[in-house]
CSV table of C-alpha atoms in Angstrom, one decimal:
chain,number,residue,atom,x,y,z
K,1,MET,CA,15.0,24.4,6.1
K,2,VAL,CA,13.5,21.0,5.4
K,3,LEU,CA,9.7,20.8,5.9
K,4,ASP,CA,8.1,17.8,7.4
K,5,VAL,CA,5.1,17.8,5.0
K,6,LEU,CA,4.6,19.8,1.8
K,7,ILE,CA,1.0,19.7,0.5
K,8,ILE,CA,0.3,20.6,-3.2
K,9,GLY,CA,-3.3,21.8,-3.6
K,10,SER,CA,-5.7,23.6,-1.3
K,11,GLY,CA,-9.2,22.3,-1.9
K,12,PRO,CA,-11.0,20.2,0.8
K,13,ALA,CA,-8.3,17.5,0.6
K,14,GLY,CA,-5.3,19.7,0.9
K,15,CYS,CA,-6.7,21.9,3.6
K,16,THR,CA,-7.9,19.0,5.7
K,17,ALA,CA,-4.5,17.4,5.3
K,18,ALA,CA,-2.9,20.6,6.5
K,19,ILE,CA,-5.2,20.8,9.6
K,20,TYR,CA,-4.2,17.2,10.6
K,21,ALA,CA,-0.5,17.5,9.8
K,22,ALA,CA,-0.1,20.9,11.5
K,23,ARG,CA,-2.0,19.7,14.6
K,24,ALA,CA,0.5,16.8,14.8
K,25,ASN,CA,3.2,19.4,15.3
K,26,LEU,CA,4.6,18.9,11.9
K,27,LYS,CA,6.2,21.7,9.9
K,28,VAL,CA,3.7,22.1,7.0
K,29,LEU,CA,3.7,24.2,3.8
K,30,VAL,CA,0.7,24.3,1.5
K,31,VAL,CA,1.5,25.3,-2.1
K,32,ALA,CA,-2.0,26.3,-2.7
K,33,GLY,CA,-2.0,27.3,-6.3
K,34,PHE,CA,-2.9,30.6,-7.9
K,35,GLU,CA,-6.5,29.4,-8.1
K,36,ALA,CA,-6.5,28.4,-4.4
K,37,GLY,CA,-9.4,26.5,-2.9
K,38,GLY,CA,-10.2,24.0,-5.6
K,39,GLN,CA,-13.6,23.4,-7.3
K,40,LEU,CA,-15.5,24.7,-4.3
K,41,MET,CA,-14.4,28.2,-5.3
K,42,ILE,CA,-16.8,28.1,-8.2
K,43,THR,CA,-19.6,26.5,-6.2
K,44,SER,CA,-22.4,28.8,-4.9
K,45,ASP,CA,-24.2,27.0,-2.1
K,46,VAL,CA,-22.9,23.9,-0.4
K,47,GLU,CA,-25.7,22.2,1.5
K,48,ASN,CA,-24.4,18.7,2.0
K,49,PHE,CA,-21.2,19.3,3.9
K,50,PRO,CA,-21.8,18.1,7.5
K,51,GLY,CA,-21.9,20.7,10.2
K,52,PHE,CA,-23.7,23.5,8.4
K,53,GLU,CA,-27.4,23.4,9.0
K,54,HIS,CA,-27.9,26.2,6.5
K,55,ALA,CA,-26.0,26.4,3.2
K,56,ILE,CA,-22.5,27.8,3.2
K,57,THR,CA,-20.9,29.2,0.0
K,58,GLY,CA,-18.0,27.2,-1.4
K,59,PRO,CA,-15.6,30.1,-1.0
K,60,SER,CA,-16.6,30.6,2.6
K,61,LEU,CA,-16.2,26.9,3.4
K,62,MET,CA,-12.7,26.9,1.9
K,63,GLU,CA,-11.8,30.2,3.7
K,64,GLN,CA,-12.8,28.6,7.1
K,65,MET,CA,-10.8,25.4,6.3
K,66,ARG,CA,-7.7,27.5,5.4
K,67,LYS,CA,-7.9,29.6,8.5
K,68,GLN,CA,-8.3,26.5,10.7
K,69,ALA,CA,-5.1,25.0,9.2
K,70,MET,CA,-3.3,28.3,9.7
K,71,ARG,CA,-4.4,28.5,13.3
K,72,PHE,CA,-2.4,25.3,13.9
K,73,GLY,CA,0.7,26.7,12.1
K,74,ALA,CA,0.4,25.6,8.5
K,75,GLU,CA,1.8,28.1,6.0
K,76,PHE,CA,0.0,28.8,2.7
K,77,ARG,CA,1.5,30.2,-0.5
K,78,ASP,CA,-0.8,31.0,-3.3
K,79,GLU,CA,1.6,29.8,-6.0
K,80,ASP,CA,1.5,26.9,-8.5
K,81,ALA,CA,3.9,24.1,-8.1
K,82,THR,CA,5.9,24.1,-11.3
K,83,ALA,CA,8.3,21.1,-10.9
K,84,VAL,CA,8.8,18.1,-8.5
K,85,ASP,CA,11.7,15.8,-7.9
K,86,PHE,CA,10.7,12.6,-6.1
K,87,THR,CA,13.9,10.8,-6.9
K,88,VAL,CA,15.9,12.4,-4.1
K,89,ARG,CA,15.4,12.7,-0.3
K,90,PRO,CA,14.3,15.2,0.9
K,91,PHE,CA,11.8,15.6,-1.9
K,92,LYS,CA,11.9,18.8,-3.9
K,93,VAL,CA,8.9,20.9,-5.0
K,94,THR,CA,9.5,24.1,-7.0
K,95,SER,CA,7.1,27.1,-7.1
K,96,SER,CA,7.6,30.8,-7.9
K,97,SER,CA,9.1,31.5,-4.5
K,98,GLY,CA,11.8,28.8,-5.0
K,99,THR,CA,12.5,25.2,-4.4
K,100,HIS,CA,11.1,23.7,-1.2
K,101,GLU,CA,12.4,20.5,0.5
K,102,ALA,CA,10.2,18.2,2.4
K,103,ARG,CA,10.5,14.8,4.0
K,104,ALA,CA,6.9,13.9,2.9
K,105,VAL,CA,4.6,15.2,0.2
K,106,ILE,CA,0.8,15.0,-0.1
K,107,VAL,CA,-0.6,15.5,-3.6
K,108,ALA,CA,-4.1,17.1,-3.5
K,109,THR,CA,-4.3,18.9,-6.8
K,110,GLY,CA,-7.8,17.7,-7.6
K,111,SER,CA,-9.5,17.4,-11.0
K,112,THR,CA,-11.2,19.8,-13.3
K,113,ALA,CA,-14.6,19.3,-15.0
K,114,LYS,CA,-14.5,19.3,-18.7
K,115,TRP,CA,-16.7,21.9,-20.5
K,116,LEU,CA,-17.7,22.6,-24.0
K,117,GLY,CA,-15.8,25.8,-23.8
K,118,LEU,CA,-18.7,28.2,-24.4
K,119,PRO,CA,-18.3,31.7,-22.9
K,120,SER,CA,-21.9,31.4,-21.6
K,121,GLU,CA,-20.9,28.2,-19.7
K,122,THR,CA,-18.3,30.2,-17.8
K,123,ARG,CA,-20.5,33.3,-17.3
K,124,LEU,CA,-23.5,31.3,-15.9
K,125,ARG,CA,-21.4,28.8,-13.8
K,126,GLY,CA,-23.1,28.6,-10.4
K,127,HIS,CA,-26.2,30.3,-11.9
K,128,GLY,CA,-27.9,27.2,-13.4
K,129,VAL,CA,-24.6,25.7,-14.8
K,130,SER,CA,-23.1,22.8,-12.9
K,131,ALA,CA,-20.9,19.8,-13.4
K,132,CYS,CA,-22.2,17.9,-10.3
K,133,ALA,CA,-25.7,16.6,-10.0
K,134,THR,CA,-25.2,15.2,-6.5
K,135,CYS,CA,-23.9,18.6,-5.4
K,136,ASP,CA,-26.5,20.8,-7.0
K,137,GLY,CA,-29.5,18.7,-8.0
K,138,PHE,CA,-31.5,19.8,-5.0
K,139,PHE,CA,-31.6,23.4,-6.3
K,140,PHE,CA,-33.5,22.2,-9.4
K,141,LYS,CA,-36.7,21.0,-7.8
K,142,GLU,CA,-39.7,21.3,-10.2
K,143,LYS,CA,-37.4,22.6,-13.0
K,144,GLU,CA,-36.4,21.4,-16.4
K,145,VAL,CA,-32.7,20.7,-17.0
K,146,VAL,CA,-30.4,19.4,-19.7
K,147,VAL,CA,-27.4,17.0,-19.3
K,148,ILE,CA,-24.6,17.1,-21.8
K,149,GLY,CA,-22.8,13.8,-22.5
K,150,GLY,CA,-23.2,10.1,-23.4
K,151,GLY,CA,-21.1,8.1,-21.0
K,152,ASP,CA,-22.0,6.4,-17.7
K,153,SER,CA,-21.5,9.6,-15.8
K,154,ALA,CA,-24.0,11.4,-18.0
K,155,MET,CA,-26.5,8.6,-17.4
K,156,GLU,CA,-25.9,8.7,-13.7
K,157,GLU,CA,-26.3,12.5,-13.6
K,158,ALA,CA,-29.5,12.4,-15.6
K,159,LEU,CA,-31.1,9.6,-13.5
K,160,PHE,CA,-30.1,11.4,-10.2
K,161,LEU,CA,-31.7,14.6,-11.5
K,162,THR,CA,-35.0,12.9,-12.1
K,163,LYS,CA,-35.5,13.0,-8.3
K,164,TYR,CA,-35.8,16.7,-8.4
K,165,ALA,CA,-36.4,18.0,-12.0
K,166,THR,CA,-39.7,17.7,-13.8
K,167,LYS,CA,-37.9,16.8,-17.1
K,168,VAL,CA,-34.3,15.9,-17.9
K,169,THR,CA,-33.1,16.1,-21.5
K,170,ILE,CA,-29.8,14.4,-22.4
K,171,ILE,CA,-28.0,16.1,-25.3
K,172,HIS,CA,-25.5,13.8,-27.1
K,173,ARG,CA,-23.5,14.6,-30.2
K,174,ARG,CA,-23.7,11.0,-31.5
K,175,ASP,CA,-26.6,8.6,-32.4
K,176,SER,CA,-25.8,6.1,-29.6
K,177,PHE,CA,-24.4,6.3,-26.1
K,178,LYS,CA,-21.0,5.1,-25.1
K,179,ALA,CA,-22.4,4.3,-21.6
K,180,SER,CA,-22.7,0.7,-20.5
K,181,LYS,CA,-25.9,-1.0,-21.9
K,182,ILE,CA,-27.5,-1.2,-18.5
K,183,MET,CA,-27.0,2.5,-17.7
K,184,ALA,CA,-28.1,3.5,-21.2
K,185,ALA,CA,-31.2,1.4,-21.0
K,186,ARG,CA,-32.1,2.8,-17.6
K,187,ALA,CA,-31.9,6.3,-18.8
K,188,GLN,CA,-33.7,5.6,-22.1
K,189,SER,CA,-36.6,4.0,-20.3
K,190,HIS,CA,-37.1,6.6,-17.7
K,191,PRO,CA,-40.4,8.6,-18.1
K,192,LYS,CA,-38.8,11.9,-17.1
K,193,ILE,CA,-35.8,11.6,-19.5
K,194,ALA,CA,-35.8,12.8,-23.1
K,195,ILE,CA,-32.9,12.4,-25.5
K,196,ARG,CA,-31.6,14.6,-28.3
K,197,TRP,CA,-29.3,12.5,-30.5
K,198,ASP,CA,-26.8,14.0,-33.0
K,199,THR,CA,-27.1,17.3,-31.2
K,200,THR,CA,-24.7,19.9,-29.7
K,201,VAL,CA,-25.2,23.0,-27.6
K,202,GLU,CA,-24.3,26.1,-29.5
K,203,GLU,CA,-25.1,28.6,-26.7
K,204,LEU,CA,-26.6,28.9,-23.2
K,205,LEU,CA,-29.4,31.5,-23.0
K,206,GLY,CA,-30.1,33.8,-20.1
K,207,GLU,CA,-28.5,36.9,-18.6
K,208,THR,CA,-28.3,36.1,-14.9
K,209,THR,CA,-29.4,32.5,-14.8
K,210,VAL,CA,-30.0,29.7,-17.4
K,211,THR,CA,-33.3,30.1,-19.3
K,212,GLY,CA,-32.5,27.7,-22.2
K,213,VAL,CA,-30.0,26.4,-24.7
K,214,ARG,CA,-29.6,26.8,-28.4
K,215,LEU,CA,-29.2,23.4,-30.0
K,216,LYS,CA,-27.9,22.4,-33.4
K,217,ASN,CA,-28.6,19.0,-35.0
K,218,LEU,CA,-25.3,17.9,-36.5
K,219,LYS,CA,-27.0,15.8,-39.2
K,220,THR,CA,-29.7,18.2,-40.4
K,221,GLY,CA,-28.1,21.5,-39.4
K,222,LYS,CA,-31.4,22.5,-37.8
K,223,VAL,CA,-31.0,25.1,-35.0
K,224,GLU,CA,-33.6,25.4,-32.3
K,225,THR,CA,-34.1,26.7,-28.8
K,226,LEU,CA,-34.9,24.4,-25.8
K,227,ALA,CA,-36.2,26.1,-22.6
K,228,CYS,CA,-34.6,24.9,-19.4
K,229,GLN,CA,-33.5,26.2,-16.1
K,230,GLY,CA,-30.4,24.0,-15.5
K,231,TYR,CA,-27.4,22.8,-17.5
K,232,PHE,CA,-25.2,20.0,-16.3
K,233,SER,CA,-21.9,19.1,-18.1
K,234,ALA,CA,-21.2,15.4,-17.8
K,235,ILE,CA,-18.4,15.0,-20.3
K,236,GLY,CA,-15.8,13.9,-17.8
K,237,HIS,CA,-13.1,15.3,-15.6
K,238,THR,CA,-9.4,15.9,-16.2
K,239,PRO,CA,-7.2,15.1,-13.2
K,240,ASN,CA,-4.6,17.8,-12.5
K,241,THR,CA,-1.6,15.5,-12.8
K,242,GLY,CA,0.5,17.0,-15.6
K,243,LEU,CA,3.1,17.9,-13.0
K,244,PHE,CA,3.5,14.3,-11.9
K,245,LYS,CA,3.9,12.5,-15.3
K,246,GLY,CA,7.1,10.4,-15.0
K,247,SER,CA,7.3,10.9,-11.2
K,248,LEU,CA,4.2,8.9,-10.0
K,249,HIS,CA,2.3,6.1,-11.6
K,250,LEU,CA,-0.9,7.3,-13.3
K,251,ASP,CA,-3.8,5.2,-14.6
K,252,GLU,CA,-5.0,5.3,-18.2
K,253,MET,CA,-7.3,8.3,-17.4
K,254,GLY,CA,-4.4,10.2,-15.8
K,255,TYR,CA,-5.4,9.8,-12.2
K,256,ILE,CA,-2.7,9.0,-9.6
K,257,MET,CA,-2.7,5.4,-8.7
K,258,GLN,CA,-2.9,4.1,-5.1
K,259,GLU,CA,-0.1,1.7,-4.5
K,260,GLY,CA,1.2,0.2,-1.3
K,261,ALA,CA,-0.2,-0.7,2.1
K,262,TYR,CA,-2.7,2.0,2.6
K,263,ASP,CA,-5.3,4.0,0.7
K,264,THR,CA,-3.2,7.2,0.3
K,265,TYR,CA,0.1,5.6,-0.7
K,266,THR,CA,1.5,6.2,-4.2
K,267,SER,CA,4.2,4.5,-6.3
K,268,VAL,CA,6.8,6.6,-4.4
K,269,GLU,CA,7.3,5.9,-0.7
K,270,GLY,CA,6.8,9.1,1.2
K,271,VAL,CA,4.5,10.7,-1.4
K,272,PHE,CA,0.8,10.5,-0.5
K,273,VAL,CA,-2.3,11.3,-2.4
K,274,ALA,CA,-5.7,12.7,-1.4
K,275,GLY,CA,-8.9,13.9,-3.1
K,276,ASP,CA,-10.2,14.0,-6.6
K,277,VAL,CA,-6.7,13.7,-8.1
K,278,TYR,CA,-7.1,9.9,-7.5
K,279,ASP,CA,-10.8,9.5,-6.7
K,280,HIS,CA,-12.7,9.3,-10.0
K,281,ARG,CA,-15.9,7.9,-8.3
K,282,TYR,CA,-17.2,10.0,-5.5
K,283,LYS,CA,-15.9,13.5,-6.2
K,284,GLN,CA,-17.5,15.1,-3.1
K,285,ALA,CA,-16.0,17.7,-0.8
K,286,ILE,CA,-16.6,15.5,2.2
K,287,THR,CA,-14.8,12.4,0.6
K,288,ALA,CA,-11.9,14.7,-0.4
K,289,ALA,CA,-11.7,16.0,3.1
K,290,GLY,CA,-11.8,12.5,4.5
K,291,SER,CA,-8.9,11.4,2.2
K,292,GLY,CA,-7.0,14.5,3.2
K,293,CYS,CA,-7.3,13.4,6.9
K,294,LYS,CA,-6.1,9.9,5.9
K,295,ALA,CA,-3.1,11.2,3.9
K,296,ALA,CA,-1.9,13.4,6.8
K,297,ILE,CA,-2.2,10.5,9.3
K,298,ASP,CA,-0.4,8.2,6.9
K,299,ALA,CA,2.3,10.8,6.4
K,300,GLU,CA,2.8,11.4,10.1
K,301,ARG,CA,3.0,7.6,10.8
K,302,TRP,CA,5.4,7.1,7.9
K,303,LEU,CA,7.6,9.9,9.1
K,304,GLU,CA,7.8,8.3,12.5
K,305,THR,CA,9.1,5.0,10.9
K,306,GLN,CA,11.8,7.1,9.2
K,307,GLY,CA,12.9,8.7,12.4
K,308,SER,CA,12.0,12.0,11.0
K,309,HIS,CA,9.5,13.0,13.6
């Protein structure tokens, strides 16, 4: 059986695309991934998604989106896509249950925040550890936090956090920022921001929530403890595009490139993109959901032009 739309990924972008495509009476399969639900599955409270007066947990929000898509007939398989072939029509996408054929494909595989790789980072994620100031900054009112990184995103995170935190310490392993001069100057001149140069984080402290970090100066070797209640990793994201190398055009950072008439078109006609796998600016659940809506509408309209729907 040839599907109308196959969606790879099941975060806000993939689930919203599934809702819209299934409601349009298209035959939809979501290859959701073994780690279904995207980055929201490691987010504790979501307070900025419209429609929820009180916070909803990330996993609860994704469960509701998934059930909503299933109510309209979308099928979900918690498997990773392992291969794609966009050179033939219908397109072929392989997962552990076999090779699926679809007239249109929506890629919504998202991106993954980069971490230092400390076990304590993983253990305390969602308990003082975050990779998104705009998502979680509100929870750090009147607290002291640290930001790891030296690029523009680290400066943006640190500056945003000054709205809530009493003190923000930027920890950078070099003696100068790679951020643009204007962003670096803005951070360095802010009265709430302190900077630790030539320094790396050896360990996060705290059993159930972050209470501090153990720092090491890379030039002197000095080790010290800095008390804080929040830890923000701002060393970048990695788009989940390994599967699409050679099949879709990627930019120099590895994100899928938008090409063609509309926002969700890719370098292959009939393959659409949604969410953080091509958005390296906003990275919000609501913008991912919005692009999932656009991708599904674009796919439906494109199928109509093909005489496939």
